[in-house]
Amino acid sequence: VRIHEANLRVVARSILKHAGSASDEARVVADHLVRSNLAGHDSHGVGMLPYYIRFLSRGTLMPNTPARLLKDDRAILMFSGDRGYGQRVAREAMCSAIERCAETGVVLMTLCTAHHVGRIGTYGEQSLDAGLVSIHFVNVQDHPPLMAPFRGSDARFGTNPICVAVPGSATTEPVLLDMATSKIALGKARVAMNKGVPVAEDEVIDHRGRPTRDPGVMFSDSDRGALLPIGEHKGYGLGLACEILAGVLSGGGTIAPVNEQRGAIVNNMLTILIDPGRLVDLAWMRREIDAIVAYAKDSPPVDPSEPVLVAGDPERLRSSERRTEGIPIDPKSWADIVQAGASVGLDPATTDRLSRGTPQS
Ligand code: NAD
């Protein structure tokens, strides 16, 4: 199926409201999920709703929970998400950090114990809207580990993402690097499995540490495989850095089994916000960004049909395509979403009607 973004927002909002969220929270979470789909990151889009409904029923995701300020020390802000929807609490924590950055020029913000914060690029975009540079390190807890350490044969880390956002200029789009430290995100394996297609070589190993292209090994209860880190020892090192920067410095903790697992997806995030105008002349910075991005993109492509891009371009291209063509959702993922809605009292016929209606906002 292909669903118009506005209709998908309405469906996601309805499911979230039936699952107990107040209107504002449902709007923020639904908007984040649909924007992830628009950006092409279906792994962090509306396909997460069935998981969220399961975690709500287990009491490991707490609806209607705001970000709670733990510490305010001028350029240091620490928050706890208290297992509230990550899309909401991270947005609130970012709003406070952005406001503070206007005074202090730089802010170190931590957020511990948020339920799944979703696509980290969303927070990069929030800071870009304020003209700021942002750097985010994230770790994952309360979920079985997914990524093997370099030379290891089983999973010991989450897919620990890192994001760097840098404003563009009048002619250059912002640079938005937003990446898991695993070669693929777990959700990409889920989407591949639901579509019945293999993953690429060297992305996944089976439960004995042998290479495989079967995404299903990541979802086996008994013989679970592992995702491999990007860049061998270097990606592994970055994943470990996320455990320490996001997990330890936020106070939330790491994925190590010394910390209790209750079965959900909990994220800790360390964010550095920088007001670039406090460091350099902004007009000069924009000329430099224009120059370096143009220089990179000017490299003759190996394959003429695949020009050089910069981080953020694929998501922008995908968004403009999906805004007009609609968001594709594979039949299995859609059936799971409809079922998740039904489990919280949203009639499947209503979900179907909302998904097909004249687009509304
Ligand atoms: P990806 O591999 O699709 O993209 C990674 C980065 O590379 C992006 O910034 C993208 O713009 C850039 N890129 C892609 N193709 C490019 C090209 N040809 N040239 C230049 N740059 C290019 O993303 P991913 O690593 O699979 O991550 C997917 C999403 O999953 C991210 O949004 C991430 O935040 C999210 N994530 C979240 C969690 C969590 O626990 N909340 C965990 C892992 C990942």
mmCIF file of C-alpha atoms and ligand atoms in Angstrom:
data_model
loop_
_atom_site.group_PDB
_atom_site.id
_atom_site.type_symbol
_atom_site.label_atom_id
_atom_site.label_comp_id
_atom_site.label_asym_id
_atom_site.label_seq_id
_atom_site.Cartn_x
_atom_site.Cartn_y
_atom_site.Cartn_z
ATOM 1 C CA VAL A 1 0.000 0.000 0.000
ATOM 2 C CA ARG A 2 0.974 3.650 -0.479
ATOM 3 C CA ILE A 3 -0.455 6.094 2.001
ATOM 4 C CA HIS A 4 -0.437 9.867 1.862
ATOM 5 C CA GLU A 5 1.682 11.340 4.678
ATOM 6 C CA ALA A 6 -1.263 13.317 6.083
ATOM 7 C CA ASN A 7 -3.447 10.199 6.263
ATOM 8 C CA LEU A 8 -0.650 8.195 7.836
ATOM 9 C CA ARG A 9 -0.321 10.905 10.492
ATOM 10 C CA VAL A 10 -4.025 10.619 11.233
ATOM 11 C CA VAL A 11 -3.779 6.808 11.519
ATOM 12 C CA ALA A 12 -0.703 6.951 13.787
ATOM 13 C CA ARG A 13 -2.275 9.669 15.951
ATOM 14 C CA SER A 14 -5.492 7.666 16.333
ATOM 15 C CA ILE A 15 -3.633 4.508 17.367
ATOM 16 C CA LEU A 16 -1.534 6.456 19.880
ATOM 17 C CA LYS A 17 -4.589 8.205 21.327
ATOM 18 C CA HIS A 18 -6.454 4.891 21.645
ATOM 19 C CA ALA A 19 -3.332 3.579 23.398
ATOM 20 C CA GLY A 20 -3.649 6.305 26.037
ATOM 21 C CA SER A 21 -1.655 9.316 24.816
ATOM 22 C CA ALA A 22 -3.056 12.819 25.166
ATOM 23 C CA SER A 23 -3.570 14.653 21.854
ATOM 24 C CA ASP A 24 -0.334 16.675 21.940
ATOM 25 C CA GLU A 25 1.827 13.644 22.662
ATOM 26 C CA ALA A 26 0.084 11.602 19.966
ATOM 27 C CA ARG A 27 0.703 14.450 17.500
ATOM 28 C CA VAL A 28 4.423 14.757 18.318
ATOM 29 C CA VAL A 29 5.059 10.997 18.204
ATOM 30 C CA ALA A 30 2.999 10.471 15.039
ATOM 31 C CA ASP A 31 4.746 13.361 13.306
ATOM 32 C CA HIS A 32 8.178 11.964 14.183
ATOM 33 C CA LEU A 33 7.258 8.488 12.915
ATOM 34 C CA VAL A 34 5.802 9.759 9.627
ATOM 35 C CA ARG A 35 8.771 12.080 9.056
ATOM 36 C CA SER A 36 11.061 9.067 9.473
ATOM 37 C CA ASN A 37 9.051 7.266 6.800
ATOM 38 C CA LEU A 38 9.237 10.337 4.553
ATOM 39 C CA ALA A 39 13.028 10.411 5.003
ATOM 40 C CA GLY A 40 13.130 6.772 3.866
ATOM 41 C CA HIS A 41 13.908 5.396 7.337
ATOM 42 C CA ASP A 42 10.943 3.034 7.510
ATOM 43 C CA SER A 43 12.769 1.215 10.279
ATOM 44 C CA HIS A 44 11.944 4.191 12.537
ATOM 45 C CA GLY A 45 8.558 5.014 11.106
ATOM 46 C CA VAL A 46 5.000 3.883 11.787
ATOM 47 C CA GLY A 47 6.183 0.254 11.701
ATOM 48 C CA MET A 48 7.319 0.811 15.308
ATOM 49 C CA LEU A 49 3.706 1.250 16.519
ATOM 50 C CA PRO A 50 3.047 -2.483 17.117
ATOM 51 C CA TYR A 51 6.188 -2.608 19.288
ATOM 52 C CA TYR A 52 5.135 0.471 21.241
ATOM 53 C CA ILE A 53 1.680 -1.025 21.895
ATOM 54 C CA ARG A 54 3.348 -4.188 23.231
ATOM 55 C CA PHE A 55 5.653 -2.187 25.528
ATOM 56 C CA LEU A 56 2.706 -0.086 26.782
ATOM 57 C CA SER A 57 0.833 -3.233 27.766
ATOM 58 C CA ARG A 58 3.927 -4.476 29.627
ATOM 59 C CA GLY A 59 4.274 -1.161 31.448
ATOM 60 C CA THR A 60 7.789 -0.602 30.088
ATOM 61 C CA LEU A 61 6.706 2.469 28.051
ATOM 62 C CA MET A 62 4.847 5.154 30.007
ATOM 63 C CA PRO A 63 2.493 7.430 28.047
ATOM 64 C CA ASN A 64 1.942 11.090 28.986
ATOM 65 C CA THR A 65 5.353 11.421 30.606
ATOM 66 C CA PRO A 66 7.225 14.706 30.094
ATOM 67 C CA ALA A 67 11.014 15.186 30.180
ATOM 68 C CA ARG A 68 12.087 15.780 33.796
ATOM 69 C CA LEU A 69 14.913 18.202 34.537
ATOM 70 C CA LEU A 70 17.521 16.504 36.733
ATOM 71 C CA LYS A 71 20.168 19.198 36.742
ATOM 72 C CA ASP A 72 20.510 22.781 35.497
ATOM 73 C CA ASP A 73 24.089 23.997 35.656
ATOM 74 C CA ARG A 74 24.091 26.797 33.034
ATOM 75 C CA ALA A 75 25.633 25.151 29.960
ATOM 76 C CA ILE A 76 24.889 21.704 31.366
ATOM 77 C CA LEU A 77 21.325 20.414 31.301
ATOM 78 C CA MET A 78 20.454 16.892 32.403
ATOM 79 C CA PHE A 79 17.039 15.292 31.852
ATOM 80 C CA SER A 80 15.362 11.994 32.528
ATOM 81 C CA GLY A 81 12.791 10.601 30.123
ATOM 82 C CA ASP A 82 11.287 8.311 32.783
ATOM 83 C CA ARG A 83 10.390 5.787 30.040
ATOM 84 C CA GLY A 84 8.087 8.286 28.357
ATOM 85 C CA TYR A 85 7.784 8.321 24.571
ATOM 86 C CA GLY A 86 11.295 9.228 23.422
ATOM 87 C CA GLN A 87 10.027 11.269 20.500
ATOM 88 C CA ARG A 88 8.292 13.525 23.036
ATOM 89 C CA VAL A 89 10.820 13.732 25.865
ATOM 90 C CA ALA A 90 13.801 14.171 23.522
ATOM 91 C CA ARG A 91 11.964 16.938 21.685
ATOM 92 C CA GLU A 92 11.229 18.709 24.977
ATOM 93 C CA ALA A 93 14.821 18.308 26.211
ATOM 94 C CA MET A 94 16.101 19.657 22.872
ATOM 95 C CA CYS A 95 13.764 22.691 23.116
ATOM 96 C CA SER A 96 15.209 23.571 26.528
ATOM 97 C CA ALA A 97 18.784 23.035 25.326
ATOM 98 C CA ILE A 98 18.235 25.195 22.227
ATOM 99 C CA GLU A 99 16.762 27.989 24.354
ATOM 100 C CA ARG A 100 19.713 27.823 26.756
ATOM 101 C CA CYS A 101 22.235 27.826 23.912
ATOM 102 C CA ALA A 102 21.101 31.338 22.989
ATOM 103 C CA GLU A 103 22.594 32.445 26.325
ATOM 104 C CA THR A 104 25.578 30.185 26.747
ATOM 105 C CA GLY A 105 26.726 29.565 23.145
ATOM 106 C CA VAL A 106 27.336 25.907 23.886
ATOM 107 C CA VAL A 107 25.217 23.374 25.763
ATOM 108 C CA LEU A 108 25.889 19.851 26.900
ATOM 109 C CA MET A 109 22.516 18.169 27.299
ATOM 110 C CA THR A 110 21.941 14.638 28.492
ATOM 111 C CA LEU A 111 18.723 12.653 28.428
ATOM 112 C CA CYS A 112 18.576 9.326 30.249
ATOM 113 C CA THR A 113 15.959 6.581 30.282
ATOM 114 C CA ALA A 114 13.840 7.786 27.398
ATOM 115 C CA HIS A 115 11.808 5.154 25.633
ATOM 116 C CA HIS A 116 12.927 4.776 21.952
ATOM 117 C CA VAL A 117 13.822 8.280 20.727
ATOM 118 C CA GLY A 118 13.484 7.115 17.107
ATOM 119 C CA ARG A 119 15.365 8.773 14.271
ATOM 120 C CA ILE A 120 18.158 10.889 15.752
ATOM 121 C CA GLY A 121 18.240 13.105 12.648
ATOM 122 C CA THR A 122 14.959 14.591 13.878
ATOM 123 C CA TYR A 123 16.856 16.237 16.760
ATOM 124 C CA GLY A 124 19.572 17.356 14.367
ATOM 125 C CA GLU A 125 16.806 18.999 12.313
ATOM 126 C CA GLN A 126 15.433 20.669 15.448
ATOM 127 C CA SER A 127 18.809 22.276 16.088
ATOM 128 C CA LEU A 128 19.252 23.210 12.399
ATOM 129 C CA ASP A 129 15.936 25.074 12.578
ATOM 130 C CA ALA A 130 17.545 27.171 15.335
ATOM 131 C CA GLY A 131 20.720 27.742 13.275
ATOM 132 C CA LEU A 132 22.817 25.579 15.611
ATOM 133 C CA VAL A 133 25.359 22.812 15.099
ATOM 134 C CA SER A 134 24.526 19.632 17.030
ATOM 135 C CA ILE A 135 26.281 16.388 17.845
ATOM 136 C CA HIS A 136 24.406 13.440 19.337
ATOM 137 C CA PHE A 137 25.602 10.143 20.773
ATOM 138 C CA VAL A 138 22.983 7.538 21.718
ATOM 139 C CA ASN A 139 23.052 4.115 23.358
ATOM 140 C CA VAL A 140 20.340 1.522 23.760
ATOM 141 C CA GLN A 141 19.306 -0.373 26.878
ATOM 142 C CA ASP A 142 16.528 -2.666 27.962
ATOM 143 C CA HIS A 143 16.604 -4.468 24.628
ATOM 144 C CA PRO A 144 18.663 -7.541 23.792
ATOM 145 C CA PRO A 145 22.033 -6.462 22.311
ATOM 146 C CA LEU A 146 22.150 -6.472 18.502
ATOM 147 C CA MET A 147 25.656 -5.615 17.332
ATOM 148 C CA ALA A 148 28.761 -7.759 17.751
ATOM 149 C CA PRO A 149 32.055 -6.191 18.856
ATOM 150 C CA PHE A 150 34.868 -6.450 16.268
ATOM 151 C CA ARG A 151 36.277 -10.002 16.449
ATOM 152 C CA GLY A 152 33.289 -11.108 18.567
ATOM 153 C CA SER A 153 30.718 -13.703 17.452
ATOM 154 C CA ASP A 154 27.632 -12.556 19.345
ATOM 155 C CA ALA A 155 25.777 -9.316 20.039
ATOM 156 C CA ARG A 156 26.947 -7.079 22.887
ATOM 157 C CA PHE A 157 25.764 -3.581 21.908
ATOM 158 C CA GLY A 158 22.775 -1.769 20.518
ATOM 159 C CA THR A 159 23.062 -0.191 17.090
ATOM 160 C CA ASN A 160 24.179 2.969 18.951
ATOM 161 C CA PRO A 161 23.613 5.889 16.560
ATOM 162 C CA ILE A 162 25.639 9.091 16.116
ATOM 163 C CA CYS A 163 24.349 12.260 14.484
ATOM 164 C CA VAL A 164 26.094 15.485 13.405
ATOM 165 C CA ALA A 165 24.015 18.382 12.047
ATOM 166 C CA VAL A 166 25.551 21.494 10.454
ATOM 167 C CA PRO A 167 23.484 24.370 9.006
ATOM 168 C CA GLY A 168 23.802 25.038 5.293
ATOM 169 C CA SER A 169 23.642 28.358 3.450
ATOM 170 C CA ALA A 170 21.325 30.076 0.988
ATOM 171 C CA THR A 171 22.561 27.686 -1.699
ATOM 172 C CA THR A 172 23.792 24.617 0.214
ATOM 173 C CA GLU A 173 21.502 22.269 2.127
ATOM 174 C CA PRO A 174 22.490 21.402 5.722
ATOM 175 C CA VAL A 175 24.799 18.448 6.323
ATOM 176 C CA LEU A 176 22.900 15.907 8.412
ATOM 177 C CA LEU A 177 24.920 12.822 9.184
ATOM 178 C CA ASP A 178 22.700 10.409 11.086
ATOM 179 C CA MET A 179 23.904 6.844 11.289
ATOM 180 C CA ALA A 180 23.794 3.665 13.282
ATOM 181 C CA THR A 181 27.242 2.305 14.198
ATOM 182 C CA SER A 182 26.055 -1.057 12.876
ATOM 183 C CA LYS A 183 26.155 -1.558 9.117
ATOM 184 C CA ILE A 184 22.357 -1.681 9.114
ATOM 185 C CA ALA A 185 19.762 -0.713 11.720
ATOM 186 C CA LEU A 186 17.710 -3.605 13.174
ATOM 187 C CA GLY A 187 14.608 -2.109 11.597
ATOM 188 C CA LYS A 188 16.241 -2.489 8.166
ATOM 189 C CA ALA A 189 16.588 -6.229 8.859
ATOM 190 C CA ARG A 190 12.926 -6.257 9.980
ATOM 191 C CA VAL A 191 11.811 -4.489 6.808
ATOM 192 C CA ALA A 192 13.916 -6.917 4.682
ATOM 193 C CA MET A 193 12.431 -9.899 6.532
ATOM 194 C CA ASN A 194 8.872 -8.588 6.092
ATOM 195 C CA LYS A 195 9.529 -8.077 2.376
ATOM 196 C CA GLY A 196 11.160 -11.512 2.114
ATOM 197 C CA VAL A 197 14.426 -10.144 0.679
ATOM 198 C CA PRO A 198 18.016 -10.930 1.819
ATOM 199 C CA VAL A 199 20.316 -8.352 3.400
ATOM 200 C CA ALA A 200 23.663 -7.522 1.720
ATOM 201 C CA GLU A 201 26.864 -9.486 2.387
ATOM 202 C CA ASP A 202 28.842 -8.660 5.543
ATOM 203 C CA GLU A 203 25.955 -7.052 7.408
ATOM 204 C CA VAL A 204 24.794 -9.917 9.629
ATOM 205 C CA ILE A 205 26.245 -13.020 11.288
ATOM 206 C CA ASP A 206 24.330 -16.041 12.572
ATOM 207 C CA HIS A 207 24.299 -17.337 16.146
ATOM 208 C CA ARG A 208 27.649 -19.045 15.595
ATOM 209 C CA GLY A 209 29.305 -15.940 14.185
ATOM 210 C CA ARG A 210 29.124 -17.105 10.551
ATOM 211 C CA PRO A 211 28.227 -14.602 7.768
ATOM 212 C CA THR A 212 24.636 -14.883 6.533
ATOM 213 C CA ARG A 213 22.258 -12.893 4.305
ATOM 214 C CA ASP A 214 19.127 -14.087 6.143
ATOM 215 C CA PRO A 215 17.648 -11.115 8.097
ATOM 216 C CA GLY A 216 15.480 -13.616 9.994
ATOM 217 C CA VAL A 217 18.436 -14.630 12.217
ATOM 218 C CA MET A 218 17.999 -11.298 14.002
ATOM 219 C CA PHE A 219 14.477 -12.247 15.080
ATOM 220 C CA SER A 220 15.027 -15.844 16.213
ATOM 221 C CA ASP A 221 14.329 -16.319 19.917
ATOM 222 C CA SER A 222 16.718 -19.215 20.460
ATOM 223 C CA ASP A 223 19.541 -18.779 17.920
ATOM 224 C CA ARG A 224 19.815 -15.027 17.516
ATOM 225 C CA GLY A 225 22.470 -13.637 15.185
ATOM 226 C CA ALA A 226 24.149 -10.228 15.320
ATOM 227 C CA LEU A 227 24.612 -7.136 13.167
ATOM 228 C CA LEU A 228 28.193 -6.219 12.284
ATOM 229 C CA PRO A 229 29.660 -2.782 13.093
ATOM 230 C CA ILE A 230 30.529 -0.272 10.342
ATOM 231 C CA GLY A 231 34.239 0.017 9.578
ATOM 232 C CA GLU A 232 35.293 -3.034 11.610
ATOM 233 C CA HIS A 233 37.253 -1.980 14.708
ATOM 234 C CA LYS A 234 36.458 1.712 14.114
ATOM 235 C CA GLY A 235 32.671 1.296 14.157
ATOM 236 C CA TYR A 236 32.993 -0.976 17.150
ATOM 237 C CA GLY A 237 35.003 1.776 18.871
ATOM 238 C CA LEU A 238 32.322 4.361 18.069
ATOM 239 C CA GLY A 239 29.612 2.024 19.387
ATOM 240 C CA LEU A 240 31.547 1.649 22.622
ATOM 241 C CA ALA A 241 32.023 5.444 22.774
ATOM 242 C CA CYS A 242 28.200 5.786 22.605
ATOM 243 C CA GLU A 243 27.846 3.420 25.575
ATOM 244 C CA ILE A 244 30.192 5.600 27.588
ATOM 245 C CA LEU A 245 29.210 9.099 26.403
ATOM 246 C CA ALA A 246 25.453 8.557 26.211
ATOM 247 C CA GLY A 247 25.006 5.702 28.673
ATOM 248 C CA VAL A 248 27.441 6.584 31.435
ATOM 249 C CA LEU A 249 27.565 10.408 31.294
ATOM 250 C CA SER A 250 23.749 10.705 31.234
ATOM 251 C CA GLY A 251 23.516 8.546 34.352
ATOM 252 C CA GLY A 252 21.276 6.083 32.490
ATOM 253 C CA GLY A 253 23.845 3.287 32.228
ATOM 254 C CA THR A 254 25.098 0.908 29.555
ATOM 255 C CA ILE A 255 23.663 -2.233 27.981
ATOM 256 C CA ALA A 256 25.958 -4.416 30.126
ATOM 257 C CA PRO A 257 23.975 -7.070 32.017
ATOM 258 C CA VAL A 258 24.768 -5.404 35.355
ATOM 259 C CA ASN A 259 21.776 -3.214 34.448
ATOM 260 C CA GLU A 260 18.309 -4.751 34.715
ATOM 261 C CA GLN A 261 16.406 -5.405 31.461
ATOM 262 C CA ARG A 262 12.630 -5.030 31.560
ATOM 263 C CA GLY A 263 11.986 -5.515 27.857
ATOM 264 C CA ALA A 264 11.478 -2.333 25.819
ATOM 265 C CA ILE A 265 13.805 0.011 23.916
ATOM 266 C CA VAL A 266 15.362 2.588 26.197
ATOM 267 C CA ASN A 267 17.710 5.258 24.828
ATOM 268 C CA ASN A 268 20.168 7.547 26.571
ATOM 269 C CA MET A 269 21.422 10.518 24.557
ATOM 270 C CA LEU A 270 24.272 12.971 25.003
ATOM 271 C CA THR A 271 23.853 16.105 22.890
ATOM 272 C CA ILE A 272 26.319 18.942 22.296
ATOM 273 C CA LEU A 273 24.814 22.113 20.877
ATOM 274 C CA ILE A 274 27.069 24.822 19.453
ATOM 275 C CA ASP A 275 26.098 28.302 18.335
ATOM 276 C CA PRO A 276 28.562 28.666 15.427
ATOM 277 C CA GLY A 277 28.243 32.467 15.485
ATOM 278 C CA ARG A 278 30.037 32.447 18.851
ATOM 279 C CA LEU A 279 33.080 30.872 17.155
ATOM 280 C CA VAL A 280 33.372 32.206 13.621
ATOM 281 C CA ASP A 281 31.900 34.816 11.308
ATOM 282 C CA LEU A 282 28.682 33.271 9.927
ATOM 283 C CA ALA A 283 29.045 34.692 6.419
ATOM 284 C CA TRP A 284 32.539 33.196 6.220
ATOM 285 C CA MET A 285 31.255 29.861 7.612
ATOM 286 C CA ARG A 286 28.544 29.678 4.954
ATOM 287 C CA ARG A 287 31.077 30.360 2.176
ATOM 288 C CA GLU A 288 33.311 27.597 3.567
ATOM 289 C CA ILE A 289 30.388 25.152 3.724
ATOM 290 C CA ASP A 290 29.375 26.065 0.163
ATOM 291 C CA ALA A 291 32.964 25.451 -0.938
ATOM 292 C CA ILE A 292 33.607 22.133 0.793
ATOM 293 C CA VAL A 293 30.251 20.611 -0.136
ATOM 294 C CA ALA A 294 30.634 21.716 -3.776
ATOM 295 C CA TYR A 295 34.196 20.376 -3.820
ATOM 296 C CA ALA A 296 33.058 16.952 -2.558
ATOM 297 C CA LYS A 297 30.119 16.793 -4.953
ATOM 298 C CA ASP A 298 32.317 17.766 -7.866
ATOM 299 C CA SER A 299 34.222 14.499 -7.682
ATOM 300 C CA PRO A 300 33.497 12.628 -10.933
ATOM 301 C CA PRO A 301 31.226 9.722 -9.957
ATOM 302 C CA VAL A 302 32.515 6.206 -10.576
ATOM 303 C CA ASP A 303 29.061 5.373 -11.924
ATOM 304 C CA PRO A 304 27.596 8.387 -13.789
ATOM 305 C CA SER A 305 24.091 7.359 -12.702
ATOM 306 C CA GLU A 306 25.139 7.739 -9.043
ATOM 307 C CA PRO A 307 26.399 11.269 -8.365
ATOM 308 C CA VAL A 308 28.295 12.159 -5.190
ATOM 309 C CA LEU A 309 25.935 13.197 -2.387
ATOM 310 C CA VAL A 310 26.465 14.553 1.115
ATOM 311 C CA ALA A 311 24.831 13.275 4.282
ATOM 312 C CA GLY A 312 21.232 14.446 4.397
ATOM 313 C CA ASP A 313 20.746 14.396 0.607
ATOM 314 C CA PRO A 314 19.269 10.874 0.385
ATOM 315 C CA GLU A 315 16.662 11.733 3.026
ATOM 316 C CA ARG A 316 15.752 15.022 1.289
ATOM 317 C CA LEU A 317 15.403 13.267 -2.070
ATOM 318 C CA ARG A 318 13.286 10.498 -0.570
ATOM 319 C CA SER A 319 11.085 12.994 1.289
ATOM 320 C CA SER A 320 10.219 14.985 -1.788
ATOM 321 C CA GLU A 321 9.419 11.787 -3.695
ATOM 322 C CA ARG A 322 7.269 10.340 -0.900
ATOM 323 C CA ARG A 323 5.448 13.634 -0.289
ATOM 324 C CA THR A 324 4.027 13.377 -3.784
ATOM 325 C CA GLU A 325 3.853 9.617 -4.372
ATOM 326 C CA GLY A 326 2.785 8.582 -0.858
ATOM 327 C CA ILE A 327 4.594 6.413 1.682
ATOM 328 C CA PRO A 328 4.965 2.748 0.687
ATOM 329 C CA ILE A 329 4.225 0.234 3.451
ATOM 330 C CA ASP A 330 4.663 -3.481 2.837
ATOM 331 C CA PRO A 331 1.584 -5.666 3.465
ATOM 332 C CA LYS A 332 3.006 -7.412 6.563
ATOM 333 C CA SER A 333 3.963 -4.135 8.262
ATOM 334 C CA TRP A 334 0.561 -2.631 7.411
ATOM 335 C CA ALA A 335 -1.293 -5.701 8.759
ATOM 336 C CA ASP A 336 0.734 -5.431 11.985
ATOM 337 C CA ILE A 337 -0.154 -1.735 12.332
ATOM 338 C CA VAL A 338 -3.869 -2.382 11.749
ATOM 339 C CA GLN A 339 -3.748 -5.240 14.281
ATOM 340 C CA ALA A 340 -1.929 -3.026 16.812
ATOM 341 C CA GLY A 341 -4.715 -0.450 16.387
ATOM 342 C CA ALA A 342 -7.360 -3.153 16.859
ATOM 343 C CA SER A 343 -5.676 -4.310 20.062
ATOM 344 C CA VAL A 344 -6.238 -0.854 21.579
ATOM 345 C CA GLY A 345 -9.805 -0.553 20.302
ATOM 346 C CA LEU A 346 -9.381 1.103 16.895
ATOM 347 C CA ASP A 347 -11.635 -0.746 14.502
ATOM 348 C CA PRO A 348 -9.659 -2.046 11.438
ATOM 349 C CA ALA A 349 -12.358 -0.653 9.121
ATOM 350 C CA THR A 350 -11.771 2.799 10.667
ATOM 351 C CA THR A 351 -7.990 2.481 10.240
ATOM 352 C CA ASP A 352 -8.537 1.531 6.620
ATOM 353 C CA ARG A 353 -10.899 4.460 6.067
ATOM 354 C CA LEU A 354 -8.498 6.938 7.714
ATOM 355 C CA SER A 355 -5.624 5.684 5.559
ATOM 356 C CA ARG A 356 -7.579 6.243 2.348
ATOM 357 C CA GLY A 357 -9.399 9.464 3.180
ATOM 358 C CA THR A 358 -8.954 12.745 1.385
ATOM 359 C CA PRO A 359 -5.596 13.873 2.799
ATOM 360 C CA GLN A 360 -6.146 15.978 5.900
ATOM 361 C CA SER A 361 -3.672 17.435 8.334
HETATM 362 P P1 NAD B 1 21.785 5.121 6.557
HETATM 363 O O1 NAD B 1 22.856 4.118 6.416
HETATM 364 O O2 NAD B 1 20.628 5.052 5.605
HETATM 365 O O3 NAD B 1 22.416 6.584 6.418
HETATM 366 C C1 NAD B 1 23.468 6.990 7.246
HETATM 367 C C2 NAD B 1 23.934 8.372 6.862
HETATM 368 O O4 NAD B 1 24.604 8.305 5.603
HETATM 369 C C3 NAD B 1 22.826 9.396 6.667
HETATM 370 O O5 NAD B 1 23.230 10.610 7.222
HETATM 371 C C4 NAD B 1 22.680 9.540 5.145
HETATM 372 O O6 NAD B 1 22.272 10.848 4.763
HETATM 373 C C5 NAD B 1 24.098 9.290 4.707
HETATM 374 N N1 NAD B 1 24.174 8.747 3.353
HETATM 375 C C6 NAD B 1 23.477 7.695 2.837
HETATM 376 N N2 NAD B 1 23.845 7.485 1.558
HETATM 377 C C7 NAD B 1 24.776 8.413 1.254
HETATM 378 C C8 NAD B 1 25.557 8.716 0.091
HETATM 379 N N3 NAD B 1 25.433 8.021 -1.038
HETATM 380 N N4 NAD B 1 26.421 9.726 0.150
HETATM 381 C C9 NAD B 1 26.571 10.463 1.269
HETATM 382 N N5 NAD B 1 25.880 10.230 2.416
HETATM 383 C C10 NAD B 1 25.004 9.217 2.396
HETATM 384 O O7 NAD B 1 21.204 5.153 8.049
HETATM 385 P P2 NAD B 1 21.345 4.041 9.217
HETATM 386 O O8 NAD B 1 22.723 4.016 9.726
HETATM 387 O O9 NAD B 1 20.739 2.785 8.722
HETATM 388 O O10 NAD B 1 20.389 4.678 10.336
HETATM 389 C C11 NAD B 1 19.004 4.738 10.100
HETATM 390 C C12 NAD B 1 18.290 5.500 11.152
HETATM 391 O O11 NAD B 1 18.211 4.710 12.334
HETATM 392 C C13 NAD B 1 18.927 6.815 11.610
HETATM 393 O O12 NAD B 1 17.946 7.820 11.505
HETATM 394 C C14 NAD B 1 19.308 6.578 13.066
HETATM 395 O O13 NAD B 1 19.188 7.727 13.887
HETATM 396 C C15 NAD B 1 18.319 5.547 13.461
HETATM 397 N N6 NAD B 1 18.749 4.726 14.612
HETATM 398 C C16 NAD B 1 18.137 4.916 15.821
HETATM 399 C C17 NAD B 1 18.480 4.118 16.915
HETATM 400 C C18 NAD B 1 17.826 4.288 18.248
HETATM 401 O O14 NAD B 1 18.110 3.521 19.155
HETATM 402 N N7 NAD B 1 16.963 5.244 18.450
HETATM 403 C C19 NAD B 1 19.457 3.126 16.761
HETATM 404 C C20 NAD B 1 20.067 2.983 15.520
HETATM 405 C C21 NAD B 1 19.696 3.774 14.442
#
